[in-house]
Structure formats: C-alpha cells, structure tokens
Amino acid sequence: MEHIRMPKVENVRLVDRSLSRRTQVGTLYLTATHTIFVGKGSEDRNELWVLHSLVCNVVKHKASQSGYPLLIYCKNFQVIQFIIPQESDCHDVYISLSRLSRPEKYEELYCFSFNPNADKAERELSWDFLDLKAEYSRMGLPNKLWHVTPINREYRVCDTYPSDLFVPKSVTLPVIVGSSKFRSRGRFPTLSYYCKENHATICRSSQPLSGFSARCLEDEQMLQAIMKSNPGSRFMYVVDTRPKLNAMANRAAGKGYENEDNYCNIKFQFIGIENIHVMRNSQQNLIEVSALRSPSMREFLLGLENSDWLRHIKSIMEAGIFISKAVAEEGVSVLVHCSDGWDRTAQVCSVASVLLDPYYRTLKGLMVLIEKDWVSFGHKFSHRCGHLDGEAKEVSPVMDQFLECVWQLMDQFPCSFEYNEKFLISIHNHIYSCHYGNFICNSQKERKDLCIKEKTHSIWPHLWENKMDFMNPLFKPDQGLLRPSTAPFCFKYWRSLYNRFDRELHPRQSELDCLMAVKEETQQLEEELALYEQKLAVLDKERAKTLYMQKGVLDSKQTLWSFPLDASLVNTPQDYIGGLIGAAPNVFSSQQGERESLFGDKPKCPDADNSDQESGVADFSSHSSGEESLPSEDSVKDPDSDETGLNRA
Amino acid sequence: MELSEHIKTANVEDVTLRRPFHPALRGTLCVTSHHLLFSDRKDEASWQLLILLRNIDAIEKRTMGSSGTITIKCKDLLVLQLEIPGMEECLNIASSIEALSALESVTETYPFFYRPSHLNLHGPWGLSSTEQYYKQTERLWDRWRVSTVNSDFSVCPSYPRAVIVPREVDDEKLVQSARFRQGGRFPVLSYCHLRNGMVIMRSSQPLTGANRKRCKEDELLLQAVIDGSELGYIIDLRSAQQAQQARMTGGGFESKSCYSYWKRIHRHHERGKVLQESLIKLVEACSDPSHSVDRWLSKLENSKWLSHVHSALSTAGLVVECVERDGHSVLVHGSEGTDSTLLVSSLAQLILDPASRTLTGFLCLLERDWIQAGHPFQQRCAHSAFSHARLKQECPSFLLLLDCVWQVWRQFPLALEFSEALLLRLAQEVYASNYGTFLCNNEQERCAAGVKENTHCLFQSLLSPNIEEQYLNPLYEPTDLAIWPSVHPQSLQLWTGLFLRWTEYAQNMEEAREEMWSIMKEHREKAGPDRTNKTPSTHCDTLTPFENLMDELTIL
C-alpha cells in the first residue's frame, strides 16, 4: 500500500494499440494488486484489470499533444498504453507501478492475498487434486525393480529435488549419496518416466563433476543399476542436452560430462540446446517482431528468422524425439542431463513424455506432467519467471518453450490432444500471474518452508472446472507414440500466444468453438433420445399390459408393433401416457426453443460481440472478451478481491 | 503425326514406383496417348496410378548400367520416381512423356477425348454468363445494359461476346473506347454491390502514350459509370512510376485533368515472370525438409510468395472499402487487364458478396471473372514450378487467387460454403484436366476449337449431386456481412494444404478434416433434416475494416 503514490488519476486515455486513433477516456486506479482502468460511459465492460505481478516493464514515452504516454508491457504479451494528462501524475503512476510490479518478498505476491471465499478444507482439497504417487503407480511403480528411496525425505541430500524419488531397488543408500556428491547441486540420477510395456525409463540428473579426469565409483554403479533395471537392454543412452562446446567448457570448472570409457555400456550423446541466456535474448527478439505494427512480410519473416526462436524450439523437439524413440522403439533407457538438470532437462524429459504417452495429451495428464517434471523436480519458476525483483539474468522462457513444443505438436497432430491451445495459453498466463501458489518458489523445499499449501490455492482444480473451454473437439483418444516431422516448415509462429491481445490479427470465426458447440448439442440430443427411449419402453410395457387386458376384444394376430398407437391408448387410464402423447409435439418444440436460447445465451454469443464492436467501446471489449474466452485469466476480476482493491483505492 | 507415333515402348514390366511416404511398389508401366498408367503386380486388389501426361511438368532421367530412373515432377507438385529395367525402354518412355506432355494443339488434348459414361455432351455448357448475371441483378436494369458489340470478337478479342456497360453509352462509343485501351479491353462491369448500387469495373490501361492522347468516348464511358455521384476510384495495379514509364511504350494512365471525377490510387503488383519465379522458389523451398529453420524462413521470405498474397489481399480490401464503406464505384486495371486486375476484382467480390461465397456462386464468379473475362489460362498454366524450360507467358495468377481465398477461409472458417478440397482440386485442374473448362486463352479461341461442343464442363461436374458433397464446408454458416480479412503478416500463413500436399504433414490434416466431417454428420443424424441448416455457433464479428488502408485513401 505504501508504494502507491497516486491511487487514482482522472481523464486518462487508454489507446487501442491496433487502431491507434481510437482511445477511451476514463479513470485509472492503482490498488495493492491491480491496475484498473474504468472507462467513462459506465458500462460494465469498460474495465481493464491488470495484475501487478503480470507487469514486466513500465515505460514512459515522450510527451505528445494529448499528454504523457505510459506503456505497460505484460508477461503475457499484452501491451497497454495510457496517456495521462499531467506529467506529475504520469511520473507518480510510473514510480508506483515500477515498484508494485517488482515485489521484493514472496509475501507480497498476489496468491497470498487472493482468497476466493474458500474455507480451509476446500483449499486443502484443491492441493489434493493432483497426486504424484498416483501418477507413479499409473506408470506401474513401485515394482520389483524400482522403489521410492527415503533418502531425500528431509531434503538433505538434494535441496532442489522432491522428497520422494524413485531409484533402482538394487542401489544402496551409500551409492546414492556417493553419486549425489559427484553431481552438480547433488542432483543424482533418478527416475522421471517409466514405460510399463518394455521397462525402459527416462532418468534425469545434473552434470557429473568429472572435470578432466575425475571418476566416481558410486555414480558409475548408479548408472549401471539403472541400465540393469531395464532387463531387456544391453546399454543405455546418456543424453547431454547442451552443445558440446558448452559441456567441454564446464570441464575447466570441474564439471563436465560422462566419459564413455568409465561407464559400462553407455552411449553418450550431445544434443545442442542453447542455454537460458541465449533463449532469453531469442524470445526478446521474437517479442519485438510480434509487436511490430503492420510490418511488411519481409520484415516479419526476416525478424522471425533472426530471432532464432523456432530453431531453438526445433532443437528441443528433436531431443524429445530422440529420447521417445530410444524408449519406445529401441526399448533402451535414457539418462538426461544438462548443467543443473532443471531447465533443458525438464524440457526434454517432458516433451519426450508427451510424445510417448497419450495420457500426457489429456487435460489431467498435462497437469500431472507439469506438476511432476517441472514443479516437483525443482524448475526454478520464481527465478525464471522473475516473480520477485532480482537477478535479470536468471529470467528465461524455459517453460514457455515447453508449452510451445506442445503447441507445435498440436498443430501437427490436430486429433491427438484432448486439450486445445487455450489450455496452454491459460497455463502460460498463470505461471506468470502468481495468482495461485503452484508456480511460486524454486523448489519443493522452498514451497514447504513458505507454507504455500496452507496460504495459497492450487490452479489445477480451477482449470479443471473450466475444462469445457479447453477441450479439443477433434480429439481421438489412444494413439501411441507420436512421430512428428521436424521439417522446418512444421515449426510455426505461435500467433495466438504472442499476439494474444491483438484481436484484429486472429481469425474472426472459430472452427473450434463451432465444433465444440455442435458436439455439445449432439450430446444433448443423444441424452434426449435416451430419455425418450426410456419413456417409450415404459410406454410399451403399459401398452402390452393394455393389450393383455383387451386381448379378448382385439384381433390376436395383430402384433404389438403394428398396433395403431392411439387406438391402444384411447382407453388407457394412466395419465402420463395420454399426457405424453398429447404433449409430444409441444415437448419437442419447447425443447428446440430451449436449445436455441441456450446457444443464444452463451457468453461468447456472436451478437454480443458484434454489438460490442459497433458500439464505441470496442477498445475495451477487445480486452475483456479476450479474457472472457479464457475464463481463468487473472485480469478478469474476482468479485472479492476486486472490491477490496477498489475500496482501498 | 498421330499421337501414338510418339510411343515407341508402350509397356514395361517390373517397374519400381517410389512415392513420398509410401513403400516402393513393383508393377507394370503403360504409356498411352494421354496417360501414364502404373499398375501393381499383385493380383488381388490391384492398385493403379493414372497420371495425365499433361500433368507432368518436368522429367529427369538417369541411366545406370542396364536400367534407368525417371523422376517425374507433376504440375500438382507431386514428385515420383520410376525405376525401369532396360535402358532403351527407359529412354523411350522418357521421350514419349516429353513429347506427349506438351501437345501444342488444343484439340489433341485429353478433354477432347474424355467421354465418361455418366456425362453427355449435349445440353448447356457452363454455369453462368454475362446475360444471366444481368438478368439476376435487378439493380442493374435501370442504368446498365448488355452490349453485344463484341459478338464477333472484333472489338476485343479477349472479351466474351456480351458485356455489361452503362445504358447511356452506345456501341459506337464502346468501339472508340476499345481502340484507346490495350488489347481493346474497354471498361466493363464486373460486379454491382446490391446494397448501394456501386460497381466494380475492370479494363486494361489507356493508350495515352508519350503525347498524352485523349479519347472522348472513353472519358464519357467512365463518366457514365459514375453518373452524378461525386467520385469514383481508379485502382491502378502498378506503382505511379511504372504507370509513368508505361507511357513510353504507348500505354499510360487516366490523368486527373481528363477524368476529373476519378481519383487514382496506385498499388504495385508483381506480374508475369516475377510471380512465376516466386512460385518456383517457394516450391523449391518446400521440397527440402532437411533445411534448418533459418534457411527455410529465409527461403520462404526470398520467394516473396506471401508478399504477393499480402498485396493481393490488401488491394482487394482497399477496393471493398471504397465500395462498401465509402460508397464509391471502382475501376481496376493494371496494364493488360488479364491477370492482377482479375485477381483483385474477384477477391473483392468474395469479400463483399455473400452470393459468391457459396459453392455455385464461387464457381460462377470464376467462370465470369476469369474464364469468360479472358485470363489466358493456356499461356499462364503451360508449366508450373518444376519446368526448366525457358519461361514464356507462364504466371500463377490463378494459383495466387486460390491461395488468397484459402487465407480468407482460414480467417473465416464458417463463411465459405466450399472447402479447401475445392481449392486444391481447382489448383490441380487448372494445370491438367479431363475437362475443357480451363482450355484456351479466351472465348474466341474456345469457340474456334469447339471446346463447348467437344469437351465436358468441370464446374458442372463439380456440382453434380454425388460429387458436390466432398467440396462443401461442413461448418458453413452464411453471413451477409463483408468478411474483411486481416492482412498483417502475422495473420497470413503458408498454404500447407497445397504446398506441402505430398508430405506427412498433410496426412494429419486430412485426419482432422475427416473427424470434423464425422462430428457434423453425427450431429445431422441426431438433429434430423429440418435442423441441419442451423449450425448453432456463430462467431462473425466481422466488420473491422482496415484502418491502415484508410490512411492511404485520405492522403490522396
């Protein structure tokens, strides 16, 4: 609160970045958690809410005729431009926002103040929504070769690993400890994915501290044990996801990579994925290209090329493909590492898992995968996403790249994923928003120390509740290993993410929504049909009864089916039968009407959108309806918190 | 010379066929006057591949020892390999393909021999005509008339017999105007916007030359188009500089002083050789999956194809803006008025006019605005992307149109009644066809060759009941609004369906299409016939015109 120098500024203009001449006048509020713009004209929709934690940069521009422009760049790629009449106000807002968007302590993050009327039990339930133990048992673990080691229960061996880790049953505790001492940050080889069908595994670790010649017997035994735990294979792959040059440079610092001569039966392989710094710059360049206002085709394509972004995506994908093929086709286990084993390793393991296991292509499966390979294994979300004010060099779009790999796969295999791209975009948004506790901190231990589960909520049940928005109507379940093409033209620019808020760039009609609506209606009709069939069955029984009673009167040769319907009903005493028959047409038409209104009433109703566009408030609707299609947005107001915010303001 | 004389070896056994993403097959290869036929040797369920020789763009032959390999590159971008035992056989087959795939005489081509049992040659040919369009469009009756001044093709050899012109301009004036326009292509009506009566006209450049010649009749004709309303726009599809230069070679542009009611806007469009080379570069870039992403993107950029798509769509959008939003009539022309002129005017209609977004409407549009309007298909489509032959008149204007239509469909997936499959079929048929629709360069040539009497019409066949369905868009939901496409580079995509047609990528897309159909079919079954025309969801918040175009309008 003390950081807010200026809680309210009147007569601020919000500029629609796409149609630069259109602006909307209104009032700007700064609250503890949000920047809020309320347009004049007091329609409900004229509001724009931006979470402070989503703000990545605030920039003042040179004064123009109409005032002092202030640009807010968000981590979800939204760019908001205000023009503030007074220079001093503009400066105050700038200073306040700069501070508010760079919290210094975890406790300042939104998730700690966000509290949607949930009681304790409900919150705990939200954290129980995903259970990694259940995930491992889905894979078939523990079994006679793999078990959970208790060694890291107190995070003593490795403070960035989770407490429960799967290792081969054959390794003893001293071997694990020995191996962990020979690995960066103590991140010893441990299981990430187990393939039930052929016992091959994907294991992960950090780089060995081999320097130029150091060896570690326990580490060698560890790898041997992993290899042996896959009874069918005679060797295993060790994949170093770094470029060879980088790995070699690490040897000078006493780190490095496995020497094939020292380890029995390993095949060593480099896969050159660049480091976090290269990726950060690459994405920065990509964002600049995406934000170009009406560039020429040439500028755009060359900019895309020069950013190198798609080349990096391709290299991650290729690593994933290599591993998935080793596991599924060769039945060989793989150990993956990079330097610390929490960035590239997480990317590659999880891409390989999506390719291998159809489960991860379902909504729940992707949640579990992220929870397992990223959250529990200590991907440093807070550093990489810049949740707190700190080292800019630690920020890198590692997780963005994983989500984009999944998107590229969805583009190549439109029927293989249960979820659609809105799901990925929504996850992307929440990784940065700090709205929920899942992606706070850098490891399980830190989260435990901070009592994340006691003080914040989990995102997953929230996404699950909205799952209808995230479904892919074309999904056909159960299609084994994905074999994507890595031809360069298969890697595309992800417009829906990078130009997410530039509504004019997107298709004006959505195939997806249309198909989804059709599917829903089909299902409704099916249910209706089932209902009628049920009623018909009752009817038939009744009719049989009647027939039985009237047997003496009627021609016995007449079959039940050819029997004229109303004739049999004329004298039936039961109310509901007569009622049903009489009302049948009405029932039908009224249901039809209901269905129509159902489509008419949908929040995404086209007419609403249209009228919106034509009324003068298109600027806002473009934001707000963007939110609407993604109901899980942070900037969508939550009744409680918003009001408190406003009141405070 | 009989066609059969080109065939020295008609049959070869034990030929191996290699296609992308299929296992190699062994079988028998036959060459006939118009086809290459490969049939699998397996007795049961024998598989056959029939390729129209006309579809073959280029071949490469390589001999090794006693056998040879022929690589066949088709105009529909498919590439095949045939391994033929026997060097002599290989060379014979190659020379037959070379001779028979490039027949000069139209009447020797396959459409003149194609006689399927379910079609008969008698009866009307084609879907629409100038007269029919006039008859259907009541809005025209008052101020416009059908002129048959060109009934013997003497006024303009590339125009159809009948054209629509302002009522108050008599045929004599038309003749004078035609003399003042390149190739005699005087301004004629292409489209009338029902909502406000504004029109899209098209023509070729005026022959003002270095001396700034004038033609009173031409000026009167254009003035009659405007008829009292304050002004019209001339969209000149050349840069201002190019238009100036054209005067040196006898061409030119409508000067402000002589055509005071018209405002001229210049929009540069590439044509001819440049477009053809663009296509060649694009296809080359697409044919090598081993490139790095960087190399691919720079090759894609370097081909400039998407830039051409971009400018065609932007100019069409500009035309639509003049007509629909500002309520002015438009005259479109470049130099000859047979390529980009048709591209822009027909795209504008697709964006503006709901009627041209139906399957029938779209085919009628193509028939009127491309075939009858004299786009020289035979010259433009003699070769596609693989030919090493020296380029003559080849130019993929029509392919560019199809690509632009595809872009519009991507952005408005519910607004077109036809599907991508139709666009792909047309892309194939325009280069090699069983039908006579795309033969010759104009109506005059078609009459001389007897196309209508001796071949079948593609469009009619596409509309026959059992075929039509595969070209329909299952999600179609008509909208009366203009469908303004976004022309930002971020919104335009490579047409993977065409350019990556023969890759594994396209196969997955096919699966998605089938799934989409089955969802819609299931719905139709459940919902019953009375509800089928009512697809529930509508998402057409369509009316966001291009602001950037407006800027340029106001600068004038």
Short mmCIF file of N, CA, C and O in Angstrom, two decimals, chain A residues 216-281:
data_model
loop_
_atom_site.label_atom_id
_atom_site.label_comp_id
_atom_site.label_asym_id
_atom_site.label_seq_id
_atom_site.Cartn_x
_atom_site.Cartn_y
_atom_site.Cartn_z
N CYS A 216 33.84 -41.40 -10.27
CA CYS A 216 33.14 -41.68 -9.04
C CYS A 216 32.53 -43.06 -9.17
O CYS A 216 31.66 -43.29 -10.02
N LEU A 217 32.99 -43.96 -8.36
CA LEU A 217 32.56 -45.35 -8.46
C LEU A 217 31.07 -45.48 -8.24
O LEU A 217 30.37 -46.19 -8.97
N GLU A 218 30.58 -44.76 -7.20
CA GLU A 218 29.15 -44.86 -6.88
C GLU A 218 28.29 -44.37 -8.06
O GLU A 218 27.27 -44.96 -8.37
N ASP A 219 28.74 -43.28 -8.69
CA ASP A 219 27.97 -42.77 -9.81
C ASP A 219 27.95 -43.79 -10.96
O ASP A 219 26.93 -44.03 -11.59
N GLU A 220 29.09 -44.43 -11.17
CA GLU A 220 29.15 -45.46 -12.21
C GLU A 220 28.24 -46.62 -11.86
O GLU A 220 27.54 -47.16 -12.71
N GLN A 221 28.22 -46.98 -10.57
CA GLN A 221 27.32 -48.07 -10.13
C GLN A 221 25.86 -47.67 -10.31
O GLN A 221 25.02 -48.49 -10.69
N MET A 222 25.60 -46.41 -10.03
CA MET A 222 24.23 -45.89 -10.16
C MET A 222 23.74 -46.07 -11.60
O MET A 222 22.65 -46.58 -11.85
N LEU A 223 24.55 -45.64 -12.55
CA LEU A 223 24.15 -45.76 -13.96
C LEU A 223 24.01 -47.22 -14.38
O LEU A 223 23.08 -47.59 -15.10
N GLN A 224 24.95 -48.02 -13.87
CA GLN A 224 24.90 -49.45 -14.17
C GLN A 224 23.58 -50.04 -13.66
O GLN A 224 22.92 -50.82 -14.36
N ALA A 225 23.20 -49.61 -12.45
CA ALA A 225 21.96 -50.14 -11.86
C ALA A 225 20.74 -49.72 -12.68
O ALA A 225 19.81 -50.50 -12.87
N ILE A 226 20.78 -48.47 -13.15
CA ILE A 226 19.65 -48.00 -13.97
C ILE A 226 19.57 -48.83 -15.25
O ILE A 226 18.50 -49.26 -15.68
N MET A 227 20.71 -49.05 -15.85
CA MET A 227 20.74 -49.85 -17.08
C MET A 227 20.21 -51.25 -16.80
O MET A 227 19.38 -51.76 -17.55
N LYS A 228 20.66 -51.84 -15.70
CA LYS A 228 20.27 -53.21 -15.37
C LYS A 228 18.79 -53.32 -15.02
O LYS A 228 18.20 -54.40 -15.15
N SER A 229 18.21 -52.22 -14.55
CA SER A 229 16.80 -52.26 -14.20
C SER A 229 15.90 -52.30 -15.43
O SER A 229 14.68 -52.29 -15.32
N ASN A 230 16.50 -52.28 -16.56
CA ASN A 230 15.77 -52.48 -17.80
C ASN A 230 16.29 -53.78 -18.39
O ASN A 230 17.22 -53.80 -19.19
N PRO A 231 15.70 -54.92 -17.93
CA PRO A 231 16.32 -56.22 -18.18
C PRO A 231 16.57 -56.53 -19.66
O PRO A 231 17.52 -57.21 -20.00
N GLY A 232 15.76 -55.97 -20.52
CA GLY A 232 15.87 -56.34 -21.92
C GLY A 232 17.03 -55.68 -22.65
O GLY A 232 17.38 -56.09 -23.76
N SER A 233 17.63 -54.65 -22.07
CA SER A 233 18.58 -53.86 -22.86
C SER A 233 20.02 -54.13 -22.45
O SER A 233 20.29 -54.50 -21.31
N ARG A 234 20.93 -53.93 -23.38
CA ARG A 234 22.33 -54.19 -23.08
C ARG A 234 23.13 -52.90 -22.91
O ARG A 234 24.30 -52.94 -22.63
N PHE A 235 22.47 -51.76 -23.14
CA PHE A 235 23.18 -50.49 -22.92
C PHE A 235 22.14 -49.42 -22.58
O PHE A 235 20.93 -49.68 -22.61
N MET A 236 22.60 -48.23 -22.24
CA MET A 236 21.68 -47.12 -22.06
C MET A 236 22.28 -45.86 -22.69
O MET A 236 23.49 -45.77 -22.90
N TYR A 237 21.39 -44.92 -23.03
CA TYR A 237 21.86 -43.65 -23.56
C TYR A 237 22.07 -42.66 -22.43
O TYR A 237 21.28 -42.62 -21.49
N VAL A 238 23.13 -41.88 -22.54
CA VAL A 238 23.27 -40.71 -21.68
C VAL A 238 23.21 -39.50 -22.61
O VAL A 238 24.02 -39.37 -23.52
N VAL A 239 22.18 -38.69 -22.43
CA VAL A 239 21.97 -37.56 -23.32
C VAL A 239 22.34 -36.27 -22.59
O VAL A 239 21.74 -35.93 -21.57
N ASP A 240 23.34 -35.60 -23.09
CA ASP A 240 23.69 -34.27 -22.57
C ASP A 240 23.05 -33.26 -23.52
O ASP A 240 23.40 -33.20 -24.69
N THR A 241 22.10 -32.47 -22.99
CA THR A 241 21.31 -31.62 -23.87
C THR A 241 22.03 -30.33 -24.24
O THR A 241 21.47 -29.49 -24.92
N ARG A 242 23.27 -30.17 -23.79
CA ARG A 242 23.98 -28.93 -24.09
C ARG A 242 24.76 -29.06 -25.40
O ARG A 242 25.09 -30.16 -25.83
N PRO A 243 25.11 -27.95 -25.98
CA PRO A 243 26.05 -28.01 -27.10
C PRO A 243 27.38 -28.53 -26.58
O PRO A 243 27.78 -28.23 -25.45
N LYS A 244 28.08 -29.30 -27.37
CA LYS A 244 29.31 -29.96 -26.92
C LYS A 244 30.31 -28.94 -26.36
O LYS A 244 30.95 -29.18 -25.34
N LEU A 245 30.39 -27.80 -27.03
CA LEU A 245 31.35 -26.79 -26.62
C LEU A 245 31.09 -26.32 -25.18
O LEU A 245 32.02 -26.20 -24.38
N ASN A 246 29.81 -26.09 -24.88
CA ASN A 246 29.46 -25.65 -23.53
C ASN A 246 29.85 -26.70 -22.50
O ASN A 246 30.36 -26.38 -21.42
N ALA A 247 29.57 -27.96 -22.82
CA ALA A 247 29.87 -29.03 -21.88
C ALA A 247 31.36 -29.14 -21.65
O ALA A 247 31.83 -29.35 -20.52
N MET A 248 32.13 -28.96 -22.72
CA MET A 248 33.57 -29.05 -22.58
C MET A 248 34.10 -27.90 -21.73
O MET A 248 35.01 -28.07 -20.91
N ALA A 249 33.52 -26.73 -21.95
CA ALA A 249 33.95 -25.56 -21.17
C ALA A 249 33.71 -25.81 -19.69
O ALA A 249 34.49 -25.38 -18.83
N ASN A 250 32.66 -26.53 -19.36
CA ASN A 250 32.33 -26.83 -17.97
C ASN A 250 33.39 -27.69 -17.30
O ASN A 250 33.51 -27.68 -16.08
N ARG A 251 34.14 -28.46 -18.12
CA ARG A 251 35.15 -29.34 -17.51
C ARG A 251 36.21 -28.53 -16.80
O ARG A 251 36.75 -28.94 -15.78
N ALA A 252 36.49 -27.35 -17.35
CA ALA A 252 37.51 -26.50 -16.73
C ALA A 252 37.08 -26.09 -15.33
O ALA A 252 37.92 -25.83 -14.47
N ALA A 253 35.75 -26.04 -15.11
CA ALA A 253 35.25 -25.65 -13.78
C ALA A 253 35.00 -26.87 -12.92
O ALA A 253 34.26 -26.80 -11.94
N GLY A 254 35.56 -27.98 -13.31
CA GLY A 254 35.41 -29.19 -12.50
C GLY A 254 34.10 -29.91 -12.73
O GLY A 254 33.74 -30.83 -12.01
N LYS A 255 33.35 -29.48 -13.72
CA LYS A 255 32.11 -30.17 -14.05
C LYS A 255 32.32 -30.89 -15.37
O LYS A 255 33.45 -31.21 -15.72
N GLY A 256 31.25 -31.14 -16.11
CA GLY A 256 31.50 -31.75 -17.42
C GLY A 256 30.50 -32.80 -17.79
O GLY A 256 29.30 -32.64 -17.55
N TYR A 257 30.99 -33.90 -18.36
CA TYR A 257 30.07 -34.92 -18.84
C TYR A 257 30.70 -36.29 -18.67
O TYR A 257 31.91 -36.41 -18.39
N GLU A 258 29.92 -37.33 -18.85
CA GLU A 258 30.36 -38.69 -18.59
C GLU A 258 31.37 -39.15 -19.65
O GLU A 258 31.16 -38.93 -20.84
N ASN A 259 32.41 -39.77 -19.19
CA ASN A 259 33.38 -40.37 -20.09
C ASN A 259 32.93 -41.79 -20.41
O ASN A 259 32.79 -42.62 -19.52
N GLU A 260 32.72 -42.07 -21.67
CA GLU A 260 32.19 -43.39 -22.07
C GLU A 260 33.09 -44.53 -21.59
O GLU A 260 32.63 -45.64 -21.39
N ASP A 261 34.38 -44.25 -21.44
CA ASP A 261 35.30 -45.31 -21.04
C ASP A 261 35.10 -45.73 -19.59
O ASP A 261 35.37 -46.85 -19.21
N ASN A 262 34.62 -44.78 -18.77
CA ASN A 262 34.49 -45.08 -17.35
C ASN A 262 33.18 -45.76 -17.00
O ASN A 262 33.08 -46.43 -15.98
N TYR A 263 32.19 -45.54 -17.81
CA TYR A 263 30.88 -46.11 -17.51
C TYR A 263 30.65 -47.31 -18.43
O TYR A 263 30.91 -47.23 -19.64
N CYS A 264 30.16 -48.42 -17.84
CA CYS A 264 29.92 -49.60 -18.66
C CYS A 264 28.69 -49.38 -19.53
O CYS A 264 27.66 -48.93 -19.04
N ASN A 265 28.81 -49.73 -20.77
CA ASN A 265 27.64 -49.84 -21.64
C ASN A 265 26.77 -48.58 -21.70
O ASN A 265 25.56 -48.66 -21.63
N ILE A 266 27.39 -47.43 -21.76
CA ILE A 266 26.59 -46.25 -22.06
C ILE A 266 26.94 -45.74 -23.46
O ILE A 266 28.06 -45.92 -23.94
N LYS A 267 25.93 -45.18 -24.08
CA LYS A 267 26.19 -44.47 -25.34
C LYS A 267 25.93 -43.00 -25.07
O LYS A 267 24.83 -42.63 -24.66
N PHE A 268 26.95 -42.21 -25.27
CA PHE A 268 26.86 -40.81 -24.90
C PHE A 268 26.49 -39.96 -26.12
O PHE A 268 26.95 -40.19 -27.22
N GLN A 269 25.66 -38.95 -25.87
CA GLN A 269 25.12 -38.19 -26.99
C GLN A 269 24.94 -36.72 -26.59
O GLN A 269 24.35 -36.44 -25.55
N PHE A 270 25.47 -35.81 -27.39
CA PHE A 270 25.18 -34.39 -27.15
C PHE A 270 23.98 -33.96 -27.99
O PHE A 270 23.84 -34.39 -29.14
N ILE A 271 23.12 -33.12 -27.44
CA ILE A 271 22.06 -32.51 -28.23
C ILE A 271 22.12 -31.01 -27.95
O ILE A 271 21.86 -30.58 -26.84
N GLY A 272 22.51 -30.27 -28.95
CA GLY A 272 22.84 -28.87 -28.69
C GLY A 272 21.67 -27.93 -28.47
O GLY A 272 21.24 -27.23 -29.38
N ILE A 273 21.13 -27.91 -27.27
CA ILE A 273 20.12 -26.90 -26.94
C ILE A 273 20.86 -25.75 -26.23
O ILE A 273 21.66 -25.99 -25.33
N GLU A 274 20.59 -24.55 -26.64
CA GLU A 274 21.33 -23.41 -26.11
C GLU A 274 20.92 -23.10 -24.66
O GLU A 274 19.87 -23.57 -24.19
N ASN A 275 21.72 -22.30 -23.98
CA ASN A 275 21.46 -22.04 -22.55
C ASN A 275 20.39 -20.96 -22.33
O ASN A 275 19.90 -20.36 -23.29
N ILE A 276 20.07 -20.72 -21.08
CA ILE A 276 18.95 -19.83 -20.76
C ILE A 276 19.17 -18.41 -21.26
O ILE A 276 18.23 -17.70 -21.58
N HIS A 277 20.42 -17.99 -21.33
CA HIS A 277 20.68 -16.60 -21.74
C HIS A 277 20.39 -16.42 -23.23
O HIS A 277 19.79 -15.43 -23.65
N VAL A 278 20.83 -17.40 -24.00
CA VAL A 278 20.54 -17.36 -25.44
C VAL A 278 19.03 -17.36 -25.67
O VAL A 278 18.51 -16.60 -26.48
N MET A 279 18.33 -18.20 -24.89
CA MET A 279 16.88 -18.32 -25.07
C MET A 279 16.17 -17.03 -24.68
O MET A 279 15.21 -16.62 -25.33
N ARG A 280 16.66 -16.38 -23.63
CA ARG A 280 16.03 -15.14 -23.20
C ARG A 280 16.15 -14.08 -24.29
O ARG A 280 15.17 -13.43 -24.66
N ASN A 281 17.36 -13.95 -24.86
CA ASN A 281 17.53 -12.97 -25.92
C ASN A 281 16.70 -13.30 -27.14
O ASN A 281 16.12 -12.42 -27.78
#
